Coordinates of C-alpha atoms in Angstrom, one line a residue:
M1 CA 0.6 -5.9 71.2
T2 CA 1.6 -3.8 68.1
T3 CA 4.3 -1.4 68.2
A4 CA 4.6 1.7 66.8
S5 CA 6.5 0.7 63.6
E6 CA 3.4 -1.2 62.9
L7 CA 0.8 1.6 62.6
L8 CA 2.7 4.5 61.0
P9 CA 4.7 4.1 57.2
R10 CA 8.6 3.6 57.6
T11 CA 9.3 7.3 56.0
A12 CA 12.9 8.8 55.0
H13 CA 11.6 10.9 58.5
R14 CA 13.7 8.3 61.1
A15 CA 11.9 8.4 64.9
V16 CA 13.1 10.6 68.1
L17 CA 12.1 7.6 69.8
V18 CA 10.8 8.5 73.4
V19 CA 11.6 6.3 76.5
D20 CA 8.9 5.7 79.2
Y21 CA 10.4 5.6 82.1
G22 CA 6.4 5.9 84.2
A23 CA 6.2 10.1 83.3
Q24 CA 3.7 11.4 83.1
Y25 CA 4.2 13.5 80.4
A26 CA 5.8 10.9 78.2
Q27 CA 3.3 11.3 75.7
L28 CA 3.6 15.1 75.6
I29 CA 7.1 15.0 75.1
A30 CA 6.5 13.5 72.1
R31 CA 3.9 15.7 71.4
R32 CA 6.5 18.5 71.6
V33 CA 9.0 16.8 69.7
R34 CA 6.1 16.5 66.5
E35 CA 5.8 20.6 67.3
A36 CA 9.2 20.9 66.4
H37 CA 8.6 19.5 62.9
V38 CA 10.5 15.7 63.8
Y39 CA 8.8 12.4 64.6
S40 CA 8.8 10.7 67.4
E41 CA 7.5 7.1 68.9
V42 CA 7.0 6.7 72.4
V43 CA 8.6 3.4 73.6
P44 CA 8.5 1.6 77.1
H45 CA 11.6 1.5 79.0
T46 CA 12.1 -2.3 79.0
T47 CA 12.4 -2.3 75.3
P48 CA 15.9 -3.7 74.8
V49 CA 19.0 -1.3 73.4
A50 CA 19.8 -3.3 70.1
E51 CA 16.1 -3.3 69.6
L52 CA 16.4 0.4 70.2
L53 CA 19.3 0.6 67.5
A54 CA 17.4 -1.8 65.4
R55 CA 14.9 1.0 64.4
R56 CA 18.2 3.7 63.3
P57 CA 16.5 6.5 65.8
A58 CA 17.0 9.9 65.1
A59 CA 17.6 10.5 67.8
V60 CA 16.8 9.4 71.7
I61 CA 15.0 11.0 74.8
L62 CA 14.7 9.6 78.0
S63 CA 11.5 11.1 80.0
G64 CA 11.1 11.4 83.7
G65 CA 9.4 8.9 85.9
P66 CA 8.5 8.6 89.8
S67 CA 10.9 6.0 90.7
S68 CA 15.0 7.0 92.3
V69 CA 17.4 5.5 90.3
Y70 CA 19.4 4.0 93.1
A71 CA 16.1 1.8 94.5
D72 CA 15.9 -1.7 93.9
G73 CA 13.1 -2.7 90.8
A74 CA 14.0 0.8 89.3
P75 CA 14.3 1.3 85.9
S76 CA 17.8 0.6 84.3
L77 CA 19.3 2.4 81.5
D78 CA 21.8 0.4 79.4
P79 CA 25.6 2.2 79.0
A80 CA 25.6 0.4 75.8
L81 CA 23.0 3.5 74.8
L82 CA 25.2 6.1 75.2
S83 CA 28.2 4.5 73.3
A84 CA 26.3 4.0 70.3
G85 CA 26.8 7.5 68.9
V86 CA 23.1 8.0 69.0
P87 CA 22.1 11.8 70.3
V88 CA 20.2 11.0 73.7
F89 CA 18.7 14.1 75.8
G90 CA 17.7 13.0 79.6
M91 CA 14.9 15.2 81.3
C92 CA 14.5 14.4 85.4
Y93 CA 14.5 10.7 86.1
G94 CA 16.3 10.1 82.7
F95 CA 18.7 12.7 83.4
Q96 CA 20.1 11.0 87.2
A97 CA 19.9 7.9 84.8
M98 CA 22.4 8.7 82.4
A99 CA 24.4 10.5 84.7
Q100 CA 24.4 7.1 86.7
A101 CA 25.1 5.1 83.4
L102 CA 28.0 7.3 83.3
G103 CA 29.6 7.1 85.9
G104 CA 28.4 10.1 87.8
E105 CA 26.6 9.8 91.4
V106 CA 23.1 10.6 91.9
A107 CA 21.5 10.9 95.7
R108 CA 18.7 12.1 98.0
T109 CA 20.2 15.5 99.0
G110 CA 17.4 16.7 100.7
L111 CA 17.0 19.3 98.7
S112 CA 13.6 19.2 96.6
E113 CA 12.5 21.6 94.3
F114 CA 8.8 21.2 93.0
G115 CA 7.2 23.3 90.5
P116 CA 8.5 26.7 89.2
T117 CA 12.0 27.2 90.1
P118 CA 14.9 29.6 88.7
A119 CA 17.1 28.2 87.3
H120 CA 20.9 29.9 86.1
I121 CA 22.8 28.9 82.7
L122 CA 26.3 28.3 83.8
D123 CA 28.1 28.2 80.2
G124 CA 27.2 31.0 77.3
R125 CA 28.6 28.2 74.9
S126 CA 25.7 25.3 75.4
T127 CA 24.8 23.9 72.5
L128 CA 20.9 23.4 75.0
F129 CA 20.6 26.9 76.5
A130 CA 21.9 29.0 73.0
G131 CA 19.4 31.8 72.4
Q132 CA 18.3 32.1 75.6
P133 CA 19.0 34.5 79.5
A134 CA 20.8 33.1 81.7
D135 CA 18.4 33.2 84.4
Q136 CA 15.2 31.8 83.6
S137 CA 11.9 29.9 85.4
V138 CA 11.6 26.1 84.7
W139 CA 9.5 23.4 85.9
M140 CA 10.3 20.8 89.0
S141 CA 9.6 17.8 90.1
H142 CA 12.9 15.7 92.1
G143 CA 13.8 14.5 95.4
D144 CA 17.0 12.9 94.3
A145 CA 19.8 15.5 92.2
V146 CA 23.0 14.6 90.5
S147 CA 25.9 14.6 93.2
Q148 CA 28.6 14.3 90.8
A149 CA 28.9 15.0 87.1
P150 CA 30.1 11.9 84.8
A151 CA 33.5 12.6 83.6
G152 CA 33.5 14.7 80.1
L153 CA 30.1 15.9 80.7
R154 CA 30.4 19.7 81.4
V155 CA 27.6 21.1 84.0
T156 CA 25.6 24.2 82.1
A157 CA 23.3 25.2 84.7
S158 CA 22.3 25.1 88.0
T159 CA 19.3 26.0 90.4
D160 CA 19.6 26.3 94.6
G161 CA 18.5 23.1 95.2
A162 CA 20.3 21.2 91.9
R163 CA 24.0 22.1 92.0
I164 CA 24.1 20.6 89.0
A165 CA 21.1 20.8 87.1
A166 CA 22.5 20.4 83.6
F167 CA 24.8 18.9 81.8
E168 CA 25.8 18.3 77.8
D169 CA 29.0 16.7 75.5
D170 CA 28.7 17.6 72.2
E171 CA 31.2 15.2 70.7
R172 CA 28.7 12.7 72.0
H173 CA 26.1 13.8 71.4
L174 CA 25.1 13.6 75.3
Y175 CA 22.5 15.9 77.1
G176 CA 20.4 16.6 80.0
V177 CA 18.4 18.1 82.1
Q178 CA 16.7 18.2 85.8
W179 CA 13.5 19.3 84.7
H180 CA 10.6 19.0 82.6
P181 CA 11.0 21.2 79.3
E182 CA 8.1 19.3 77.6
V183 CA 5.9 21.4 80.3
A184 CA 4.7 25.1 79.3
H185 CA 5.1 25.7 82.7
S186 CA 9.1 25.8 81.9
A187 CA 9.6 29.3 80.1
Y188 CA 12.0 28.1 77.3
G189 CA 11.2 24.3 77.2
Q190 CA 10.7 24.2 74.1
R191 CA 13.5 26.3 72.9
V192 CA 15.4 23.6 75.2
L193 CA 14.5 20.4 73.3
E194 CA 14.2 22.4 70.1
N195 CA 17.9 23.2 70.3
F196 CA 18.6 19.6 71.4
L197 CA 17.2 18.2 68.1
W198 CA 18.2 20.5 65.8
R199 CA 21.5 21.5 66.9
G200 CA 22.5 19.0 69.0
A201 CA 21.1 15.5 67.2
G202 CA 21.8 17.7 63.9
I203 CA 18.0 16.8 62.6
R204 CA 16.5 18.0 60.0
P205 CA 13.1 19.8 61.3
D206 CA 11.3 19.0 57.5
W207 CA 8.5 16.5 59.7
T208 CA 4.4 17.3 59.0
P209 CA 1.3 15.7 59.7
G210 CA 0.7 17.1 56.3
N211 CA 3.5 15.7 54.3
V212 CA 2.8 12.3 55.8
A213 CA -0.9 12.2 54.7
E214 CA -0.1 10.4 51.2
E215 CA 2.3 8.3 53.4
L216 CA -0.6 6.9 55.4
V217 CA -2.7 6.4 52.0
E218 CA 0.5 4.1 50.7
R219 CA 0.3 2.3 54.0
V220 CA -2.9 1.9 54.4
R221 CA -3.3 0.5 50.8
A222 CA -0.9 -1.8 51.1
Q223 CA -2.3 -2.9 54.3
V224 CA -5.7 -4.0 52.9
G225 CA -4.9 -5.1 49.4
G226 CA -7.9 -5.9 47.3
D227 CA -10.3 -7.0 50.5
R228 CA -13.0 -5.0 51.3
V229 CA -12.9 -2.2 53.9
L230 CA -15.8 -1.0 56.0
C231 CA -15.1 2.7 57.9
A232 CA -16.7 3.1 61.0
L233 CA -18.1 7.0 60.9
S234 CA -19.3 8.2 63.8
G235 CA -19.7 11.7 62.9
G236 CA -17.1 13.2 64.6
V237 CA -13.6 14.5 63.1
D238 CA -11.5 11.4 64.3
S239 CA -13.4 8.6 62.2
A240 CA -14.1 11.6 59.4
V241 CA -10.7 11.9 58.7
A242 CA -9.6 8.2 58.9
G243 CA -12.5 7.6 56.0
A244 CA -11.2 9.9 54.0
L245 CA -8.0 8.9 54.1
V246 CA -9.0 5.2 53.1
A247 CA -11.1 6.0 50.6
R248 CA -8.4 8.3 49.0
A249 CA -6.5 5.0 49.4
V250 CA -8.5 2.0 48.1
G251 CA -11.5 4.0 46.6
D252 CA -15.0 1.5 45.5
Q253 CA -13.5 -1.1 48.2
L254 CA -15.1 1.1 51.5
T255 CA -18.4 1.2 52.6
C256 CA -18.8 3.8 55.1
V257 CA -21.3 3.0 57.5
F258 CA -22.8 5.0 59.8
V259 CA -24.7 3.6 62.9
D260 CA -27.2 5.9 64.2
H261 CA -27.5 4.6 68.0
G262 CA -29.6 7.5 68.9
L263 CA -27.4 8.6 71.2
L264 CA -25.9 12.1 68.5
R265 CA -26.4 15.4 68.8
E266 CA -29.4 16.9 67.1
G267 CA -29.0 17.4 63.9
E268 CA -25.9 15.4 63.4
A269 CA -26.9 12.4 61.5
D270 CA -28.2 14.4 59.1
Q271 CA -25.1 16.3 58.5
V272 CA -22.6 12.4 58.7
E273 CA -25.4 11.8 55.8
T274 CA -24.7 14.8 53.6
D275 CA -21.3 16.9 54.5
F276 CA -19.4 13.9 54.3
V277 CA -20.3 11.6 51.3
E278 CA -20.9 15.2 49.4
V279 CA -16.8 15.9 50.0
T280 CA -15.6 12.4 49.8
G281 CA -17.7 10.7 47.3
A282 CA -17.4 7.1 49.4
R283 CA -20.7 5.1 49.5
L284 CA -22.6 5.5 52.8
V285 CA -25.2 2.8 54.3
V286 CA -27.1 4.0 57.3
F287 CA -28.0 1.2 60.2
D288 CA -30.7 2.5 61.9
A289 CA -30.2 1.0 65.5
K290 CA -31.5 3.9 68.0
E291 CA -34.0 0.8 69.6
R292 CA -31.4 -1.7 70.1
F293 CA -29.1 0.8 71.6
L294 CA -31.3 1.4 74.2
T295 CA -32.7 -1.7 74.9
A296 CA -29.1 -2.7 76.2
L297 CA -28.6 0.1 77.7
A298 CA -31.5 -0.8 79.8
G299 CA -31.3 0.2 83.3
V300 CA -27.0 0.2 83.0
T301 CA -25.5 3.1 85.5
D302 CA -21.7 2.5 85.4
P303 CA -19.9 4.3 83.2
E304 CA -17.6 1.3 81.7
A305 CA -20.3 -1.0 81.5
K306 CA -21.7 1.7 79.0
R307 CA -18.7 2.2 77.1
K308 CA -17.8 -1.4 76.8
I309 CA -21.9 -1.9 76.0
I310 CA -21.8 0.8 73.6
G311 CA -18.5 -0.8 72.0
A312 CA -19.5 -4.5 71.8
E313 CA -23.2 -3.3 70.1
F314 CA -21.1 -1.0 67.3
I315 CA -19.1 -3.8 65.9
R316 CA -22.2 -6.3 66.3
C317 CA -23.9 -3.7 63.3
F318 CA -21.0 -3.5 61.3
E319 CA -20.5 -7.1 61.3
Q320 CA -24.7 -7.1 60.0
A321 CA -23.5 -4.5 57.9
A322 CA -20.4 -6.3 56.2
R323 CA -22.9 -9.3 55.7
D324 CA -25.0 -7.0 53.9
V325 CA -22.8 -5.8 52.2
A326 CA -21.1 -8.9 51.4
G327 CA -24.2 -10.2 50.4
T328 CA -24.2 -13.5 48.3
D329 CA -20.5 -12.6 47.2
T330 CA -19.2 -15.0 49.4
G331 CA -15.7 -15.0 48.0
H332 CA -15.1 -11.7 48.5
P333 CA -16.0 -10.9 52.6
V334 CA -15.4 -7.7 54.5
R335 CA -12.3 -8.2 56.2
W336 CA -11.1 -4.6 57.5
L337 CA -12.7 -2.4 59.8
V338 CA -11.7 1.4 59.7
Q339 CA -11.7 3.6 63.1
G340 CA -10.6 6.8 63.8
T341 CA -8.7 5.5 66.8
L342 CA -6.1 8.7 68.2
Y343 CA -3.2 8.4 70.6
P344 CA -5.2 9.7 73.7
D345 CA -7.4 7.0 73.1
V346 CA -4.9 4.6 72.9
V347 CA -3.2 6.0 76.3
E348 CA -6.4 6.4 78.3
S349 CA -7.5 2.7 77.4
G350 CA -4.3 1.7 79.2
G351 CA -2.6 1.4 75.8
G352 CA 1.0 0.6 76.1
E353 CA 3.2 -1.2 79.1
G354 CA 3.0 0.3 82.4
T355 CA -0.2 2.3 81.4
A356 CA -3.3 2.9 83.5
N357 CA -6.3 2.2 82.2
I358 CA -8.6 5.3 82.6
K359 CA -11.6 4.4 81.1
S360 CA -12.1 2.5 78.1
H361 CA -12.4 3.9 74.8
H362 CA -15.1 2.8 72.8
N363 CA -12.9 1.6 69.8
V364 CA -10.1 0.6 72.3
G365 CA -10.8 -1.0 75.3
G366 CA -14.5 -1.9 74.3
L367 CA -13.9 -4.4 71.6
P368 CA -15.5 -7.5 72.2
D369 CA -12.8 -10.2 72.2
D370 CA -14.4 -11.9 69.2
L371 CA -14.1 -9.3 66.8
Q372 CA -14.5 -11.0 63.2
F373 CA -12.7 -7.7 61.9
S374 CA -8.8 -6.7 61.2
L375 CA -8.6 -3.2 62.2
V376 CA -7.1 -0.6 60.0
E377 CA -6.6 2.8 62.2
P378 CA -4.4 4.7 60.1
L379 CA -4.5 8.0 63.0
R380 CA -3.4 5.7 65.5
L381 CA -0.3 7.2 66.7
L382 CA -1.8 11.2 65.7
F383 CA -2.5 13.8 68.2
K384 CA -6.2 15.5 67.8
D385 CA -4.5 18.7 66.0
E386 CA -2.2 16.5 63.7
V387 CA -5.5 14.8 62.4
R388 CA -6.7 17.9 61.8
Q389 CA -4.2 18.7 59.4
V390 CA -4.1 15.7 58.1
G391 CA -7.8 16.3 57.1
L392 CA -7.2 19.5 55.6
E393 CA -4.7 17.9 53.4
L394 CA -7.4 15.5 52.2
G395 CA -9.6 18.1 51.2
L396 CA -11.8 18.2 53.9
P397 CA -13.4 21.3 54.8
E398 CA -12.9 23.5 58.2
T399 CA -16.6 23.2 58.9
M400 CA -16.1 19.3 59.8
V401 CA -12.1 19.3 60.4
F402 CA -12.0 22.0 63.2
R403 CA -15.3 20.1 65.2
Q404 CA -15.5 20.3 68.4
P405 CA -14.7 16.7 69.4
F406 CA -17.5 14.7 70.1
P407 CA -17.4 10.8 71.8
G408 CA -17.9 7.8 70.0
P409 CA -20.6 6.3 72.4
G410 CA -22.3 10.0 72.4
L411 CA -24.8 11.1 74.7
G412 CA -25.1 8.0 76.6
I413 CA -21.7 9.2 78.5
R414 CA -23.2 12.3 79.2
I415 CA -26.0 10.7 81.3
V416 CA -25.1 10.5 84.6
G417 CA -27.6 7.6 85.0
E418 CA -30.0 5.0 83.0
V419 CA -29.7 5.9 79.6
T420 CA -33.4 6.3 78.2
A421 CA -35.0 8.1 75.2
D422 CA -36.7 11.2 78.0
R423 CA -33.2 11.4 79.2
L424 CA -31.8 11.9 75.7
D425 CA -33.9 14.4 74.6
T426 CA -33.7 16.1 77.6
L427 CA -30.0 16.2 76.9
R428 CA -30.1 17.1 73.3
R429 CA -32.3 20.1 73.4
A430 CA -29.3 21.9 76.4
D431 CA -26.5 20.8 74.4
A432 CA -28.2 22.6 71.2
I433 CA -29.0 25.9 73.0
A434 CA -25.2 25.6 74.3
R435 CA -23.5 25.1 71.2
E436 CA -25.8 27.8 69.8
E437 CA -24.7 30.2 71.9
L438 CA -21.0 29.4 71.9
T439 CA -21.1 30.2 68.2
A440 CA -23.3 33.4 68.0
A441 CA -20.4 34.3 70.7
G442 CA -17.7 33.1 68.6
L443 CA -16.0 31.2 70.8
D444 CA -16.1 27.7 69.2
R445 CA -12.0 28.0 67.9
E446 CA -11.0 29.1 71.3
I447 CA -12.7 25.8 73.3
W448 CA -11.5 22.5 72.6
Q449 CA -15.3 21.5 73.4
C450 CA -17.9 22.0 75.9
P451 CA -19.8 18.8 77.1
V452 CA -23.3 19.0 78.3
V453 CA -23.8 16.4 81.0
L454 CA -27.4 15.6 82.5
L455 CA -27.1 14.5 86.0
A456 CA -30.1 11.9 86.0
D457 CA -29.7 10.4 88.9
V458 CA -29.6 13.5 91.0
R459 CA -32.8 16.3 91.6
S460 CA -32.5 19.9 92.8
V461 CA -35.5 22.1 94.2
G462 CA -36.1 24.8 92.0
V463 CA -38.5 28.3 91.2
Q464 CA -40.3 28.5 87.9
G465 CA -43.4 30.0 87.2
D466 CA -44.2 30.8 90.9
G467 CA -44.2 27.0 91.4
R468 CA -41.8 24.7 93.3
T469 CA -39.9 22.4 90.5
Y470 CA -37.7 19.5 91.7
G471 CA -35.5 19.1 87.9
H472 CA -32.5 18.2 86.8
P473 CA -28.9 20.2 86.7
V474 CA -26.8 20.1 84.1
V475 CA -22.8 20.7 84.1
L476 CA -21.3 22.9 81.6
R477 CA -17.9 21.3 80.8
P478 CA -16.0 24.0 78.5
V479 CA -12.0 23.0 78.4
S480 CA -8.9 24.3 76.7
S481 CA -6.8 21.6 75.4
E482 CA -4.1 21.1 72.5
D483 CA -5.0 17.4 72.2
A484 CA -7.0 16.0 75.0
M485 CA -3.8 14.5 77.0
T486 CA -4.8 17.5 79.3
A487 CA -6.9 20.2 79.7
D488 CA -7.9 23.5 81.8
W489 CA -11.1 25.0 82.3
T490 CA -12.2 27.8 79.9
R491 CA -13.5 31.1 81.3
L492 CA -15.7 31.7 79.2
P493 CA -17.6 35.2 79.7
Y494 CA -20.0 35.7 82.2
D495 CA -22.8 37.2 80.1
V496 CA -22.6 33.9 77.3
L497 CA -23.0 31.7 80.8
A498 CA -25.6 33.6 81.4
R499 CA -27.5 33.3 77.9
I500 CA -26.6 29.9 78.2
S501 CA -28.5 28.8 82.1
T502 CA -31.5 31.3 81.1
R503 CA -31.9 29.8 77.7
I504 CA -31.9 26.1 79.3
T505 CA -33.8 26.7 82.5
N506 CA -36.7 28.3 79.8
E507 CA -36.9 25.9 77.1
V508 CA -36.0 22.9 78.8
R509 CA -38.4 22.1 81.6
E510 CA -36.9 19.0 82.5
V511 CA -33.7 21.2 84.1
N512 CA -33.8 23.6 86.9
R513 CA -30.1 24.6 87.8
V514 CA -27.1 24.6 85.5
V515 CA -23.8 24.4 87.3
L516 CA -19.8 25.2 85.6
D517 CA -17.3 22.5 86.4
V518 CA -13.7 24.3 86.7
T519 CA -11.5 20.9 87.1
S520 CA -8.6 20.6 85.0
K521 CA -6.8 17.7 83.7
P522 CA -5.8 16.3 85.4
P523 CA -6.9 15.4 88.2
G524 CA -10.8 14.8 86.1
T525 CA -11.1 13.5 82.7
I526 CA -12.7 15.9 80.3
E527 CA -15.9 13.3 80.0
W528 CA -17.7 13.0 83.2
E529 CA -17.8 9.1 82.5

């Protein structure tokens, strides 16, 4: 498995390593660290201490997790990490693992706490709680609790269900809290995390996506050398930023390939062919594969099968494009394929030990086994908002950088049922109306994205023009998010929803019902398929 250290350049910014004990929020912890302008990476809990220390981490954070520290087979913490002089911060399970490894006691006290919980700060000299009120609301999720603090660590907070809810030792730079400071429900969670990073660990807050952009360029330059490179442009933000970054790194060695698979939204193919080339100056080859993709998807209704078919067809198209680019110059084949893979793509596709495969992303879990390229994925450890900042650093216009995310498989995974040309046309027209109205209402920057989903295998009775209809429903899925790891449905104004619904049912005759998806993520994903 490719390690995080191989994916991003080694820089003056030493990483804070987030040790993942199977937490729901491990990636969110890494994101919160980056929001504090400190670089972070997630590593599995099975990583040996010697390997962790060999990375020379600026600090280590121990995540939460679903286990009990005293249960058979529970992830353990090597005490050697806590005596190595590296600042360590434990959260929830990580807090309990620290207590146990340092000689304290953890027990099932019968006083479980879940959700918002009042916490009381006991020590005004605390490093973690400096500048915060003595009483604050925190987000708890525990059945066990630390019943005896380790020697040398002073208890700095308590709750009704956890007499020892936080402890710290400034001399050894060891800190911990029973709650989840990384979630927004902990009122001062980000301040607690920043106090650990800046005060407890003494890390300078000087990492930003902007100042790492040129380092990413250098990394790509070193990885590719003098070889030829293809970049898979999809029309979305991620591939555009990845392409611009590689164009800066290797110049004429790059050929961008836009596979027009016929699954794009209205007007997107033209935008890719003009806007991106104008900004980057990169060479662009357009590969018309509409019929190829429709043929491959004929009769397929399973969403995972769709993703894998689309991913495989993408690669076959790129392989043909590589042969066309190389031509008769067999001495200089195309060896590399650039993809705009992001951290959430990797996580949802089962990347990393112990991670569930929620759905295969076409550029991660959907790649064929006989891939003929080596991958260049310069954005693989970045969240979406970080990618946008890198894009601005590279000179891409805001209209391109702040486009709503659009999945690589396109409208193919926004049709629940078989993908056909007629169904694509229906969905494309409905989607265009929704986007027009959201733009007209000035809501483009207020929502993360608004997928429009066609329930192609569902029909409902309606009345249009005084006659009975039996048409398809479409689903509006407006969501707000920071990085797509979690999301909530966006409360759009009723008048905007009304205009979208009226226009779609009036102008798209195949549709007679518009519904609103009000599910958060989790439990739902942003896309339906």
